Coordinates of N, CA and C in Angstrom, one line a residue:
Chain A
X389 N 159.6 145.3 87.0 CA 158.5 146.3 87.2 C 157.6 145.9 88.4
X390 N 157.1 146.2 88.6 CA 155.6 146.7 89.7 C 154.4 145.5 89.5
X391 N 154.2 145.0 90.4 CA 152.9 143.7 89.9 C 152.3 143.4 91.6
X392 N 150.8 143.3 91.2 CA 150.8 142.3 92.4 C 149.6 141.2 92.0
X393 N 150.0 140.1 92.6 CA 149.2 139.1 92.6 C 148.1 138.8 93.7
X394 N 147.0 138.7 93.0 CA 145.3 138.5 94.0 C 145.0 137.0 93.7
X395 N 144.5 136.6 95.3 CA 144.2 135.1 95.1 C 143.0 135.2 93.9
X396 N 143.1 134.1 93.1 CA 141.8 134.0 92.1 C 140.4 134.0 93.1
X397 N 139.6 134.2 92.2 CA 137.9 133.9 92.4 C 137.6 133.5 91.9
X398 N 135.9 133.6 92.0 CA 135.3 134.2 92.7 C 135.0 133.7 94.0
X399 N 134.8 134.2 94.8 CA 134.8 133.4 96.4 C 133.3 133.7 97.0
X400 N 132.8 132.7 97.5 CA 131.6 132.9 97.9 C 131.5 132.4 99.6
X401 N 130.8 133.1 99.9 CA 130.7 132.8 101.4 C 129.2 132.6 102.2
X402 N 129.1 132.0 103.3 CA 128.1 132.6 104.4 C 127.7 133.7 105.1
X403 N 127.2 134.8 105.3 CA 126.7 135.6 106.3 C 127.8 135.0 107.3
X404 N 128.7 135.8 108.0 CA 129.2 136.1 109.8 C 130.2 135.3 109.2
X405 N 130.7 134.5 108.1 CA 131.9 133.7 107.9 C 132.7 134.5 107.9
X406 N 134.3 134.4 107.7 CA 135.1 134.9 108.4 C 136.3 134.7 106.6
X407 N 136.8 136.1 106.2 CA 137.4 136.2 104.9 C 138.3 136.6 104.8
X408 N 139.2 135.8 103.9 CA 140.7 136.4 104.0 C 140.7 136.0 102.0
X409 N 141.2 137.4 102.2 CA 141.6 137.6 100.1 C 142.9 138.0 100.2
X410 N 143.8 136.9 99.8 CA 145.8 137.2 99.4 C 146.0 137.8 98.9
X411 N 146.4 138.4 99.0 CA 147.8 139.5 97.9 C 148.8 139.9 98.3
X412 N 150.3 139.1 97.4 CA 151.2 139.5 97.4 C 151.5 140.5 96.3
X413 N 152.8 141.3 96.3 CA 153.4 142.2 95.8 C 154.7 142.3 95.1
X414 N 154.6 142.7 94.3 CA 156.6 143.1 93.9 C 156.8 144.0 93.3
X415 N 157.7 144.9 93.9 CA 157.6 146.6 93.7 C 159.2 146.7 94.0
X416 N 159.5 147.8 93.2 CA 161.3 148.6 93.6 C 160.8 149.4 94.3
X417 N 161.3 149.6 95.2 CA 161.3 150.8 96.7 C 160.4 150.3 97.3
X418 N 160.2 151.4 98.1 CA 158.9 150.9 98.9 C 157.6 151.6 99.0
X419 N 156.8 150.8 98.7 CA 155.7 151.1 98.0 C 154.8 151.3 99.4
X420 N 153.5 152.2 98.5 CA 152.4 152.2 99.8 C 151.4 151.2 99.2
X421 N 150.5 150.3 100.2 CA 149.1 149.7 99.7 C 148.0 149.8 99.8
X422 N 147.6 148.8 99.3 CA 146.0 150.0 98.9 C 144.8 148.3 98.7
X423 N 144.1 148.5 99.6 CA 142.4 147.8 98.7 C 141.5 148.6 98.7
X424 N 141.3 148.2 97.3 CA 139.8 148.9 96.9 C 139.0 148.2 96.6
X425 N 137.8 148.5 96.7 CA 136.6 148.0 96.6 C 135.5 148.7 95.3
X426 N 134.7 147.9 94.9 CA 134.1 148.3 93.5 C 132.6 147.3 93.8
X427 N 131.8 148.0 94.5 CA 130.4 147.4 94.6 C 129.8 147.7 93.3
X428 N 128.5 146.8 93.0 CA 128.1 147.0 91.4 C 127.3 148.0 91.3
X429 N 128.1 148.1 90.2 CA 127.1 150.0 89.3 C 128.1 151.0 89.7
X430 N 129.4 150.7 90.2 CA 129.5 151.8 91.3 C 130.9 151.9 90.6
X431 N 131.7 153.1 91.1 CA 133.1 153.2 90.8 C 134.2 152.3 91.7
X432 N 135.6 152.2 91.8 CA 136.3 151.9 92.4 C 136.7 153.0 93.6
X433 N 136.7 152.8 94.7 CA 136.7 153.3 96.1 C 137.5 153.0 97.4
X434 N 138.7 153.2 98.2 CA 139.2 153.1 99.0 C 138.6 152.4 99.9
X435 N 139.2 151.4 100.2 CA 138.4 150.7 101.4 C 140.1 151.1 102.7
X436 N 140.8 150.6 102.3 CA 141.8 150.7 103.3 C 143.6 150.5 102.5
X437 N 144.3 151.2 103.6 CA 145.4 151.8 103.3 C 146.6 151.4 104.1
X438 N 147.7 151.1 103.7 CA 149.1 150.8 104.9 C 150.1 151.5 103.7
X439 N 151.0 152.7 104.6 CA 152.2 152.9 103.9 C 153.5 152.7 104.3
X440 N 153.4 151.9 105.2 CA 155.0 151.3 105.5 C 155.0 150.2 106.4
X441 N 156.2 149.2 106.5 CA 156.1 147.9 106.7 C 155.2 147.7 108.3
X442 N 154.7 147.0 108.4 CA 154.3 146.8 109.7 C 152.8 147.4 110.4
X443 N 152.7 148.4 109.0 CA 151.4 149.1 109.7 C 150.3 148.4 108.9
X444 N 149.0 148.6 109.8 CA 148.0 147.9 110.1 C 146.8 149.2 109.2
X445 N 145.7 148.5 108.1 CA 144.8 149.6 107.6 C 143.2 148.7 108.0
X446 N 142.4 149.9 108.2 CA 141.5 149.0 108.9 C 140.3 149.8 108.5
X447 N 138.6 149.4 108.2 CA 137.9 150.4 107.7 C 136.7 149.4 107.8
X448 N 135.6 149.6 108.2 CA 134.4 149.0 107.6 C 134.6 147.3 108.5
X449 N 135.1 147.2 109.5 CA 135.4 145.7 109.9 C 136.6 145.2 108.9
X450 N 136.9 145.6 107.7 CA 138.5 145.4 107.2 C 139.6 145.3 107.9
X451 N 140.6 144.6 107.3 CA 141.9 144.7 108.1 C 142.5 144.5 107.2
X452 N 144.2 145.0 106.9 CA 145.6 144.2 106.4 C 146.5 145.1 106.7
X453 N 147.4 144.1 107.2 CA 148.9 144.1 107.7 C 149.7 144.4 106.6
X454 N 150.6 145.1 106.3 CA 151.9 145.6 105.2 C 152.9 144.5 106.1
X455 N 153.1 142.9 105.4 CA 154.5 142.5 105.8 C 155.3 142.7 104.8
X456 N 156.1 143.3 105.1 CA 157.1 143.4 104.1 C 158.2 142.3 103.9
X457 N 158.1 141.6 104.8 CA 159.0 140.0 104.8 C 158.3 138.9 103.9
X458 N 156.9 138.9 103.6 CA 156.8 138.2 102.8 C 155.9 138.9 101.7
X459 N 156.2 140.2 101.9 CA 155.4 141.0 100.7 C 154.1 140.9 100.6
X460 N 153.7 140.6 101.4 CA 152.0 140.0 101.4 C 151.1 141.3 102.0
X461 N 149.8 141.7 101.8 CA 149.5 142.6 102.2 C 147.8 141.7 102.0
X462 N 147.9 140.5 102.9 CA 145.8 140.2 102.9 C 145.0 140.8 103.5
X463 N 143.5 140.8 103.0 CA 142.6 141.0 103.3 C 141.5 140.7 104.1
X464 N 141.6 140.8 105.6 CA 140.6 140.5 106.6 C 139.5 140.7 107.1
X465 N 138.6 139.9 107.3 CA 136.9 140.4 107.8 C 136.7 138.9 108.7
X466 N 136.3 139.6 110.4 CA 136.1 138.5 110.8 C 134.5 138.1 110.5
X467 N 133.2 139.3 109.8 CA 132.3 138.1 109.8 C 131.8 139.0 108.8
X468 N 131.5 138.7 107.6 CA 130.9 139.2 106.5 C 129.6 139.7 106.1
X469 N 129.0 141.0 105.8 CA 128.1 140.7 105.5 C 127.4 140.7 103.9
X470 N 126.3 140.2 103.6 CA 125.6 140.5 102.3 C 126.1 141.8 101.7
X471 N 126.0 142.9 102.3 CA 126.9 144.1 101.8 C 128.0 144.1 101.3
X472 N 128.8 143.1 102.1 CA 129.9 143.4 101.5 C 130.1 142.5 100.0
X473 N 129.5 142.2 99.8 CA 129.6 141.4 98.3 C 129.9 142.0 97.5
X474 N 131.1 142.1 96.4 CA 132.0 143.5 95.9 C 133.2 142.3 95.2
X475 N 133.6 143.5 94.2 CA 135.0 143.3 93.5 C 135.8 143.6 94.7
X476 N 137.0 143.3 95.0 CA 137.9 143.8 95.9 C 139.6 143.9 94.8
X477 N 139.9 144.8 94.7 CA 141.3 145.4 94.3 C 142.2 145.9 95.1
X478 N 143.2 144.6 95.3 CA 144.7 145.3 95.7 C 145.5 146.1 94.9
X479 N 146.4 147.1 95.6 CA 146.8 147.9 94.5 C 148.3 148.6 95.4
X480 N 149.4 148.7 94.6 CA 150.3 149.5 95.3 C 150.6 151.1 94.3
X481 N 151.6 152.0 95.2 CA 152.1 152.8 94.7 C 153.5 153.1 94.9
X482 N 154.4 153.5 93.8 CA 155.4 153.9 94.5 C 155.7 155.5 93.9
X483 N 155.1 155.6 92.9 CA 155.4 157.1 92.6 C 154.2 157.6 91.8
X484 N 153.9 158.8 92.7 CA 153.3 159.8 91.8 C 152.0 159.4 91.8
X485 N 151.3 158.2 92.3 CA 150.0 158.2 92.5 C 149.8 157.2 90.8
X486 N 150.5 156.6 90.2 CA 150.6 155.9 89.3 C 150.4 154.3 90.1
X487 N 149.4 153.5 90.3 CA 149.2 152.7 90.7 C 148.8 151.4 90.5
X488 N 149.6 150.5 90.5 CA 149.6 149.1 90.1 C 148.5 148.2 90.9
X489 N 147.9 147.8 89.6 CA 146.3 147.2 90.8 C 146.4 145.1 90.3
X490 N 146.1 144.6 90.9 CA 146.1 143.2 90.8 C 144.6 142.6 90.1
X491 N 144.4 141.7 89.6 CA 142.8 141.3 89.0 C 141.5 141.3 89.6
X492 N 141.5 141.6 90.2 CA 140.6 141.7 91.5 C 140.2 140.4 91.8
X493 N 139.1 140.2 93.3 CA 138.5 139.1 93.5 C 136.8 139.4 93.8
X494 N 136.2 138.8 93.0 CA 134.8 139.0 93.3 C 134.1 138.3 94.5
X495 N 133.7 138.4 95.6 CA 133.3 137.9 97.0 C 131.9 138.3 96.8
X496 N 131.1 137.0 97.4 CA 129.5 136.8 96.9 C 129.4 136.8 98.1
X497 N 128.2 137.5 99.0 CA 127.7 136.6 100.4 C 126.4 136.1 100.1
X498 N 126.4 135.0 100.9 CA 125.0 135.0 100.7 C 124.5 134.7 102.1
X499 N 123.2 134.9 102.5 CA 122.4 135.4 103.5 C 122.1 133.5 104.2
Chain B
X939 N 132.2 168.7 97.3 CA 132.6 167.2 96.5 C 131.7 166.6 95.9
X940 N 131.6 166.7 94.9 CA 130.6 166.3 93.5 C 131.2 164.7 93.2
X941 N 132.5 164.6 93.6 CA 133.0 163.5 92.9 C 133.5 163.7 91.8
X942 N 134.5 162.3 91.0 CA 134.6 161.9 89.7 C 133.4 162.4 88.8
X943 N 133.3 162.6 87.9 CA 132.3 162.9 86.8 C 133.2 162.4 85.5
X944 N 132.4 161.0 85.0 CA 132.8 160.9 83.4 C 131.4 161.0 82.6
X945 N 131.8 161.1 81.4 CA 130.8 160.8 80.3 C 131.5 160.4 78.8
X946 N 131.1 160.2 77.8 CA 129.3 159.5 78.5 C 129.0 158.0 79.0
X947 N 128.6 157.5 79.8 CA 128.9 156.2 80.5 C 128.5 155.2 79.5
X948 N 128.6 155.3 78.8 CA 128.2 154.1 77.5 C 128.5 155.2 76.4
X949 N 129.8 154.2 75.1 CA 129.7 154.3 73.6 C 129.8 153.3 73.1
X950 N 129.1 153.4 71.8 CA 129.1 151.9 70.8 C 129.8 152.7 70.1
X951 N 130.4 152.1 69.2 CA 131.2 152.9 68.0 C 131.3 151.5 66.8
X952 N 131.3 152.1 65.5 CA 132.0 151.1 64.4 C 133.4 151.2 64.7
X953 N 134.0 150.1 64.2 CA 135.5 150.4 64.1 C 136.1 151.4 63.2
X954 N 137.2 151.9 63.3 CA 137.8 152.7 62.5 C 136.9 154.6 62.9
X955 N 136.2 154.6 63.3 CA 135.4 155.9 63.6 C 136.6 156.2 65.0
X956 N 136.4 157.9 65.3 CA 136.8 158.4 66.4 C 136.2 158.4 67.8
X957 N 136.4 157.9 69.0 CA 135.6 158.8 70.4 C 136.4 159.5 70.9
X958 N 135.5 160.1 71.5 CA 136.3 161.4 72.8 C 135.3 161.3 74.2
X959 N 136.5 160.4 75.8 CA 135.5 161.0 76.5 C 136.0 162.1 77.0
X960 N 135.2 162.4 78.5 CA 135.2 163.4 79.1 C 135.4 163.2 80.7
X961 N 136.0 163.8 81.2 CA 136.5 163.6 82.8 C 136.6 164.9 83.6
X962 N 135.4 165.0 84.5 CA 135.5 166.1 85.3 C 136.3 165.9 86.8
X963 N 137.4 166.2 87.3 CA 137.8 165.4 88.4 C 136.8 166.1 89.8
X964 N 137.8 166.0 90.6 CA 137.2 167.1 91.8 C 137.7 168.1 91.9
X965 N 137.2 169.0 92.3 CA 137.7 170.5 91.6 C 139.3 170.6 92.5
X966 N 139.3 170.3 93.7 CA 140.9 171.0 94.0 C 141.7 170.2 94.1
X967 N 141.5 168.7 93.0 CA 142.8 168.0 92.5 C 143.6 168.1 91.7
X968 N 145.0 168.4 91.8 CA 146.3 168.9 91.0 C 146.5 167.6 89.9
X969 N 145.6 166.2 90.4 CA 146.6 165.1 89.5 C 145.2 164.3 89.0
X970 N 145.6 163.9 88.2 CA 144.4 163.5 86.8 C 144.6 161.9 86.0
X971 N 144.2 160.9 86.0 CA 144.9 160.0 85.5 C 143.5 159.0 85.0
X972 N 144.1 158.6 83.8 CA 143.2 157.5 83.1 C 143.8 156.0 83.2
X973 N 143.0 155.3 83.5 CA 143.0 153.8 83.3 C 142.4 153.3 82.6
X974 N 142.2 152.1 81.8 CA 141.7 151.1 81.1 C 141.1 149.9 82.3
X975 N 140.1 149.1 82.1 CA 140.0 148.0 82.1 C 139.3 147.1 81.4
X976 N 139.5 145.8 81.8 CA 138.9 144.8 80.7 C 138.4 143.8 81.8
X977 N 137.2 143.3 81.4 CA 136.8 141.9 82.1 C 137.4 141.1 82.4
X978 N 137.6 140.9 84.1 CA 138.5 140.0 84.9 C 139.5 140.5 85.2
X979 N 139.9 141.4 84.8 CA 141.2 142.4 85.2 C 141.3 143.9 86.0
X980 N 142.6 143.9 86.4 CA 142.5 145.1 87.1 C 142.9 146.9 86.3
X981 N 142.7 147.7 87.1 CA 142.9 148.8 86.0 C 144.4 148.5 85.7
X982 N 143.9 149.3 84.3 CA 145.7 149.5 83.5 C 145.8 150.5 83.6
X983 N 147.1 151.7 83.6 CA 147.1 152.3 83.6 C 147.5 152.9 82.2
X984 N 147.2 154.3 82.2 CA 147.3 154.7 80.8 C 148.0 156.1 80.7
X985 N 148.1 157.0 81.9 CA 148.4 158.8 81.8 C 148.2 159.2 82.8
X986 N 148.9 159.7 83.2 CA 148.5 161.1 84.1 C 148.8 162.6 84.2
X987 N 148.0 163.2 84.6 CA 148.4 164.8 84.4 C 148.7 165.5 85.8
X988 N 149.4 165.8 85.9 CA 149.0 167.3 87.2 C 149.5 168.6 86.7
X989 N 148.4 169.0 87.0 CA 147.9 170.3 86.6 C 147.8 169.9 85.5
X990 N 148.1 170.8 84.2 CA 147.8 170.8 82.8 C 149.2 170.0 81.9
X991 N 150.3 169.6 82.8 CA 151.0 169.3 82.2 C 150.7 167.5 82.2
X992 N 151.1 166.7 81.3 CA 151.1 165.4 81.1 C 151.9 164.7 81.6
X993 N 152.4 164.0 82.5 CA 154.1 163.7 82.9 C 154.0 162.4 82.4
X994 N 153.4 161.2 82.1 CA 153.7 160.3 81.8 C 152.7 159.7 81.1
X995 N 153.0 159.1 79.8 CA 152.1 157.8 79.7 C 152.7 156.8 79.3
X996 N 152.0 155.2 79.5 CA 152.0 154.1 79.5 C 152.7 153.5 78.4
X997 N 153.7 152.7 77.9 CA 154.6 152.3 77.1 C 153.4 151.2 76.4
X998 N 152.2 151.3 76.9 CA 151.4 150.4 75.9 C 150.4 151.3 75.4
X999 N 150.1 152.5 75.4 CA 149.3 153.5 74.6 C 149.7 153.8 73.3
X1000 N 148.8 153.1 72.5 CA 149.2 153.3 71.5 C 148.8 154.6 70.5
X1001 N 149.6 155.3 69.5 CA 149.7 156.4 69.1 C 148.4 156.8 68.8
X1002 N 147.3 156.1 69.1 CA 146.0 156.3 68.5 C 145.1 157.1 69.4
X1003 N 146.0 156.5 70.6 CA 145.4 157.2 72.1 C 146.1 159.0 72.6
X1004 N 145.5 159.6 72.7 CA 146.1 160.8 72.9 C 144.9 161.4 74.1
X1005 N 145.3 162.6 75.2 CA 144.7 162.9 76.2 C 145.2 164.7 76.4
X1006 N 144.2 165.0 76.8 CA 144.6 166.8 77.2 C 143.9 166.8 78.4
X1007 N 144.3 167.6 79.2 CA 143.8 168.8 80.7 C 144.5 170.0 80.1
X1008 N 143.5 170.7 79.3 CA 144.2 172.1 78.7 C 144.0 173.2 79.7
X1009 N 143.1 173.2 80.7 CA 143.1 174.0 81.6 C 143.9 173.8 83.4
X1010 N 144.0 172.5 83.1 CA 144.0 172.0 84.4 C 142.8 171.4 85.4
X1011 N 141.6 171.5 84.6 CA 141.1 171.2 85.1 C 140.1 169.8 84.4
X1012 N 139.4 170.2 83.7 CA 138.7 168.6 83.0 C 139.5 167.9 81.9
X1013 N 139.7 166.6 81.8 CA 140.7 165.9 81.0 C 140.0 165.3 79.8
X1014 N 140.5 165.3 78.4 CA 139.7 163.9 77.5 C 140.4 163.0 76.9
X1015 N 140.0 162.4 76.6 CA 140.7 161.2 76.1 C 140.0 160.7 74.9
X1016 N 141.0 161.2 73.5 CA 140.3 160.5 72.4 C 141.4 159.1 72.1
X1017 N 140.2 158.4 70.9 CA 140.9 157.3 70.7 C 140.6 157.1 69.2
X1018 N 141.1 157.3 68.2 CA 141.4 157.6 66.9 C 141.9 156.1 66.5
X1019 N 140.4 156.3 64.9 CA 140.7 154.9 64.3 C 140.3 153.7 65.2
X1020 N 139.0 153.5 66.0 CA 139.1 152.5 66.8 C 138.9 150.9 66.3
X1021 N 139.6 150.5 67.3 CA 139.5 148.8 66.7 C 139.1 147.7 67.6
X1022 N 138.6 146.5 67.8 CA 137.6 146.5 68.6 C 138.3 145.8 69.9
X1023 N 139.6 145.4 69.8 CA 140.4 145.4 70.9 C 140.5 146.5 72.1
X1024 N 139.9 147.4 71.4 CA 139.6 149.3 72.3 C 138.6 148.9 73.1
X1025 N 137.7 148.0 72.7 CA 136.8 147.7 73.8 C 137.0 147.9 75.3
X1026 N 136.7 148.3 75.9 CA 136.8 148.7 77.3 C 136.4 149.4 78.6
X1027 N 136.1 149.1 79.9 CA 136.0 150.5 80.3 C 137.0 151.1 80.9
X1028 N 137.3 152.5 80.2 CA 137.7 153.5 80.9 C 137.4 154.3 81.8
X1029 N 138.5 154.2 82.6 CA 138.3 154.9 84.0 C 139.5 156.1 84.1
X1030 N 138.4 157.4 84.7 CA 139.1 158.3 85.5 C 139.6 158.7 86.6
X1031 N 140.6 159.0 87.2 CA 140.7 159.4 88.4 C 141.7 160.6 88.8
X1032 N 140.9 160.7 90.0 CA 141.9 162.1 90.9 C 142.4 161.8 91.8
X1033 N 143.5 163.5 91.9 CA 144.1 162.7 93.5 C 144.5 164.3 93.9
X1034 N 145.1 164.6 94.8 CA 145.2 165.9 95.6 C 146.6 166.2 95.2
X1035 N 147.4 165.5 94.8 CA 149.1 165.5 94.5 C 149.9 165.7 95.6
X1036 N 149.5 164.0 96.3 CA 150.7 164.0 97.1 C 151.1 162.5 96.6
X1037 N 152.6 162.4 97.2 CA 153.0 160.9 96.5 C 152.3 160.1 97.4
X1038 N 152.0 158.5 97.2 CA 151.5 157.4 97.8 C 149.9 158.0 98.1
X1039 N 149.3 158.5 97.5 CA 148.2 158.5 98.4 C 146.9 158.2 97.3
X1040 N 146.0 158.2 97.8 CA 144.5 157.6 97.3 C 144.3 158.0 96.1
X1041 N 143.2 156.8 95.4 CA 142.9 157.2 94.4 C 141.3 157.7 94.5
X1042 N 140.7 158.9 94.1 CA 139.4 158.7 93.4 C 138.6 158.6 92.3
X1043 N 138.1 157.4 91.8 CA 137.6 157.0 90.8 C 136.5 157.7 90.5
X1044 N 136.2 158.0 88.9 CA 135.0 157.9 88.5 C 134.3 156.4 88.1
X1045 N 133.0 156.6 87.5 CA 131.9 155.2 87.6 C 132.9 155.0 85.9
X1046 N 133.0 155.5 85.4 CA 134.1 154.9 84.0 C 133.0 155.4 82.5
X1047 N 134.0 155.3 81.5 CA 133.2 155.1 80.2 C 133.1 153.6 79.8
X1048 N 131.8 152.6 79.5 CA 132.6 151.9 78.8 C 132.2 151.8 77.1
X1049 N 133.4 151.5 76.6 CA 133.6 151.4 75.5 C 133.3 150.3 74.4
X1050 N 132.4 150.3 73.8 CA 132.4 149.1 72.8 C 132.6 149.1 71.6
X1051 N 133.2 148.7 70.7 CA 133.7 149.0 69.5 C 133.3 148.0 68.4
X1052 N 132.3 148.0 67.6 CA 131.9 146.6 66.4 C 132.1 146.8 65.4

């Protein structure tokens, strides 16, 4: 079946530091990816998107690469702010919008 | 775009009693789907609908869980007999019905069961 795995947390940072949150995958066919984001009080929300190997999703100073060689799909920010302090959820799809989400990681900034 | 709409965003329940929530999607989404989650974890999935038909649910729903979009348009989700394992929040979501593509969430019900 369908799984993906999110580096543990919780991860806490500095203001302007620079964040990277793992996630690998394993899926039959080929799946599209997904992080989402869940600020508090709030719902779960698209932050950014890749549907096939090689392509690049990018949103809000976000970044991640779909390798499909090492199944890895992380999460980039070269300098963070206090805002962005959030649950973050990887997640794939391969059918029907039925989508497999990983434990999320909770990212603290602090100022 | 009004958004997800659930309610009611908080129930307490005794165990063994019934709930039912409620899920208004976005009005011109064809696909409809509920998740579970639990503290520390990510959504589970549990159903989904497009249009008014049900195409699938979760090999871990147990027979207690049952869900309708009788019109196609707002979805519910009762949970009969609850037990405090039901604890949870449930979450809604929409989507436009295309394959691979985004989800939109509601803020969720959550559920507590004593």
């Amino acid at each position: 079946g369908n799984s993906v795995t999110q580096m543990e947390g919780p991860v806490t940072l500095s203001e302007e530091a620079f964040l990277t949150i793992n996630c690998t995958y394993t899926a039959t066919g080929y799946p599209s990816l997904f992080w989402y984001v869940q600020y508090p009080g709030e719902g779960l929300q698209l932050l950014l998107k890749a549907t096939k190997a090689d392509d690049k999703g990018s949103n809000k100073g976000f970044e991640a690469t779909y390798r499909k060689e090492t199944t890895s799909f992380h999460l980039e920010k070269g300098s963070v702010q206090v805002s962005d302090s959030a649950v973050y959820f990887c997640a794939l799809n391969t059918n029907a919008g039925k989508s497999t989400f990983g434990d999320g990681t909770t990212l603290t900034v602090k100022p | 775009d009004t958004g997800v709409s659930q309610n009611p965003r908080h129930k307490i329940t005794k165990r063994g009693q019934n709930v039912t929530f409620r899920c208004d999607p976005i009005s011109e989404h064809n696909r409809l789907y509920w998740y579970r989650q639990t503290l520390g974890q990510g959504p589970e999935f549990l159903t989904y609908f497009q249009n008014e038909a049900q195409l699938e649910k979760s090999r871990l729903l147990s027979d207690r869980f049952s869900a309708e979009r009788p019109k196609g348009s707002f979805s519910t989700l009762e949970i009969q007999r609850t037990e405090q394992g039901d604890s949870a929040m449930y979450l809604c979501a929409s989507s436009l019905g295309q394959d691979n593509e985004k989800l939109f969430f509601g803020s969720g019900t959550q559920l507590s069961v004593l």
